[in-house]
Coordinates of C-alpha atoms in Angstrom, one line a residue:
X585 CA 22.4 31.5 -41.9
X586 CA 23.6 27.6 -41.9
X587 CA 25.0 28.5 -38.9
X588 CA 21.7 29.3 -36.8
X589 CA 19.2 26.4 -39.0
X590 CA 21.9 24.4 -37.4
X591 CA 21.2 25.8 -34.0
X592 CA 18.1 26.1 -34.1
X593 CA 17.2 22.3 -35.1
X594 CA 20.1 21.4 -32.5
X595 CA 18.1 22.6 -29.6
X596 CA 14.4 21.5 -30.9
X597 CA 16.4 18.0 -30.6
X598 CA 17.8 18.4 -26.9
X599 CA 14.4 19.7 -26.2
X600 CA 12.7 17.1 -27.5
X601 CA 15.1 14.6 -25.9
X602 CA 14.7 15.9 -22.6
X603 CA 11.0 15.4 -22.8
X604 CA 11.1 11.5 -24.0
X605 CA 13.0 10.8 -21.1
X606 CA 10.7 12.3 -19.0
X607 CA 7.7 10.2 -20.1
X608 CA 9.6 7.4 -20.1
X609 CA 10.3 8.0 -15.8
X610 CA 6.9 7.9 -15.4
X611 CA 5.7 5.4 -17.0
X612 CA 2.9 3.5 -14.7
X613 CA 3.6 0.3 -13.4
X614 CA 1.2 -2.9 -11.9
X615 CA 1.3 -4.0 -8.2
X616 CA 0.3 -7.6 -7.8
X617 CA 0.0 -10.4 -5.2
X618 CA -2.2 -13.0 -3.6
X619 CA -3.5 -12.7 -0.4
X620 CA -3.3 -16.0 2.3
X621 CA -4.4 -16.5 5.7
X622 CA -2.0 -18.0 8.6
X623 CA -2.0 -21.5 7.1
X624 CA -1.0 -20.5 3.4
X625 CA -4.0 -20.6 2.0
X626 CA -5.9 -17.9 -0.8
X627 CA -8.0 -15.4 0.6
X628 CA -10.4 -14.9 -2.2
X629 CA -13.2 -12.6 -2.8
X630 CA -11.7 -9.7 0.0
X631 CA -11.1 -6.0 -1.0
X632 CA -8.0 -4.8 -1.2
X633 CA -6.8 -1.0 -1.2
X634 CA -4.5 1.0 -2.4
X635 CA -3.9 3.7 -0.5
X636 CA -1.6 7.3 -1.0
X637 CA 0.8 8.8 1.0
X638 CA -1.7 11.0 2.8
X639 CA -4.2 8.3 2.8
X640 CA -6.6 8.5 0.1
X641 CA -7.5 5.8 -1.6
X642 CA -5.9 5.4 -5.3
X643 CA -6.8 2.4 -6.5
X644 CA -9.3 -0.9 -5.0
X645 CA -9.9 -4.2 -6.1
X646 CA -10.9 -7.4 -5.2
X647 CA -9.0 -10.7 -5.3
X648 CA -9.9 -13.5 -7.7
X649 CA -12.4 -16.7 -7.1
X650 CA -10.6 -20.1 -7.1
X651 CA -10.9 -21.4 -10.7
X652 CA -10.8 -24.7 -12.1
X653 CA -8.3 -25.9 -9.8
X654 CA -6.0 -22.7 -10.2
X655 CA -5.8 -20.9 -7.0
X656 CA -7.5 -17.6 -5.8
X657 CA -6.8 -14.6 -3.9
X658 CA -5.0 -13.0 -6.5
X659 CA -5.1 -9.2 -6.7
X660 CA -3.2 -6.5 -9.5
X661 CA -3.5 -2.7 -9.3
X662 CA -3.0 -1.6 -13.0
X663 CA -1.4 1.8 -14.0
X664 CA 0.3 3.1 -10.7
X665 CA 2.3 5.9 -11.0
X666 CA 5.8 5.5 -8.9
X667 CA 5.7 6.7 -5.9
X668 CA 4.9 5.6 -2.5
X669 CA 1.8 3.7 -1.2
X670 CA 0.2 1.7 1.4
X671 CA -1.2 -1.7 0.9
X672 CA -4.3 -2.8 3.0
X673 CA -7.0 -5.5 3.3
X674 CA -9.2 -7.3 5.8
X675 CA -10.8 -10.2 5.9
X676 CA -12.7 -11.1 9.2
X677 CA -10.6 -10.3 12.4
X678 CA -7.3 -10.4 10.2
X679 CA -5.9 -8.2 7.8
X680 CA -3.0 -6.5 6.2
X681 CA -1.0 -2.7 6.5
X682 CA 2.0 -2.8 4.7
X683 CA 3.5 -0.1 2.9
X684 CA 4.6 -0.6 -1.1
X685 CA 7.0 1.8 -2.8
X686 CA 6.6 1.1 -7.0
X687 CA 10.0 2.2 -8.9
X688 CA 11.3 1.4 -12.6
X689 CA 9.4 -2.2 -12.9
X690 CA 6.3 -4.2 -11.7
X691 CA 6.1 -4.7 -8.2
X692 CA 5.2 -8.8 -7.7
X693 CA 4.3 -9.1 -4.4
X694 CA 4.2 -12.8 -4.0
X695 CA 2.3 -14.1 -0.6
X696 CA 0.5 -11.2 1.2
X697 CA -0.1 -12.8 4.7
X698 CA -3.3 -11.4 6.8
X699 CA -2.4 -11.2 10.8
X700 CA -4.6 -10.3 13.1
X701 CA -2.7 -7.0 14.1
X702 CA -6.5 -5.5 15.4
X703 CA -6.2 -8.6 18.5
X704 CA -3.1 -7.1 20.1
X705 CA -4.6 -3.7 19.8
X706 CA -8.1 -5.2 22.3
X707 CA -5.4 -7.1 24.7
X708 CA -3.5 -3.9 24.8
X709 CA -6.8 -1.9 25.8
X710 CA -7.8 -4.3 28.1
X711 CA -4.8 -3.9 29.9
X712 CA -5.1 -0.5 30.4
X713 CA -5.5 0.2 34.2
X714 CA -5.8 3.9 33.9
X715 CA -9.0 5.5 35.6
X716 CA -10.7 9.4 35.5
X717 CA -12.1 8.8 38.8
X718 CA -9.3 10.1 41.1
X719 CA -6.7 8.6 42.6
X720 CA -6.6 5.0 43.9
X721 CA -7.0 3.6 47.6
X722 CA -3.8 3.5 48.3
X723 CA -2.8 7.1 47.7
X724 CA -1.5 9.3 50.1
X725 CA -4.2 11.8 52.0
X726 CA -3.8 15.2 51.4
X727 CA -4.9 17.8 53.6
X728 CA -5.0 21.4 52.9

């Protein structure tokens, strides 16, 4: 009867064991950085997004006011489960699309630079030569 107590407690233990480490892997983690513009500087007061693998939105925020001397643009997403994510602000004609994969520990982004990504996207449009009107004037004539 010792025999199977002893058993019995044995595997409640390995159960239990099994299930701490567990909830220990997914423990949430905090995602934080400052935004700045092309010359370094904080980008405060902008939204910032955090965004899931299929594109829903997890998390927002907005990045801090420059304070007493201390600088702004700060932003921190609190309680993110690991995984991967995407990362995106904008701020005028710049902004940022970066993706962010959160692990074991905090992720500290440091400097989040905005580019203005959107300005090659117009040049490339503009460029575009393409027309739905036929073919051009210098085409060959074909006659049936």
């Amino acid at each position: 009867m010792a025999k199977r107590s002893l058993f019995k407690h044995s595997f409640i233990m390995m159960i239990c064991a099994l299930f701490a480490t567990t909830l220990f892997a997914q423990d949430p983690k905090n995602i934080s950085g400052t935004l700045v513009d092309a010359d370094g500087k904080s980008v405060i007061q902008t939204t910032v997004l955090l965004l899931g693998e299929d594109g829903t939105e997890v998390q927002r925020t907005k990045t801090s006011k420059k304070r007493l001397g201390r600088g702004g643009g700060k932003f921190e997403f609190k309680k993110v489960m690991p995984g991967s994510y995407r990362l995106e602000a904008k701020s005028g004609d710049v902004g940022v699309d970066m993706p962010v994969s959160v692990g074991d520990d905090n992720v500290k982004l440091g400097d989040v630079p905005l580019t203005s990504s959107a300005s090659t996207d117009s040049q490339a449009s503009e460029t575009d030569t393409t027309t739905s009107e036929g073919p051009g004037p210098n085409a060959p004539e074909f006659t049936p």
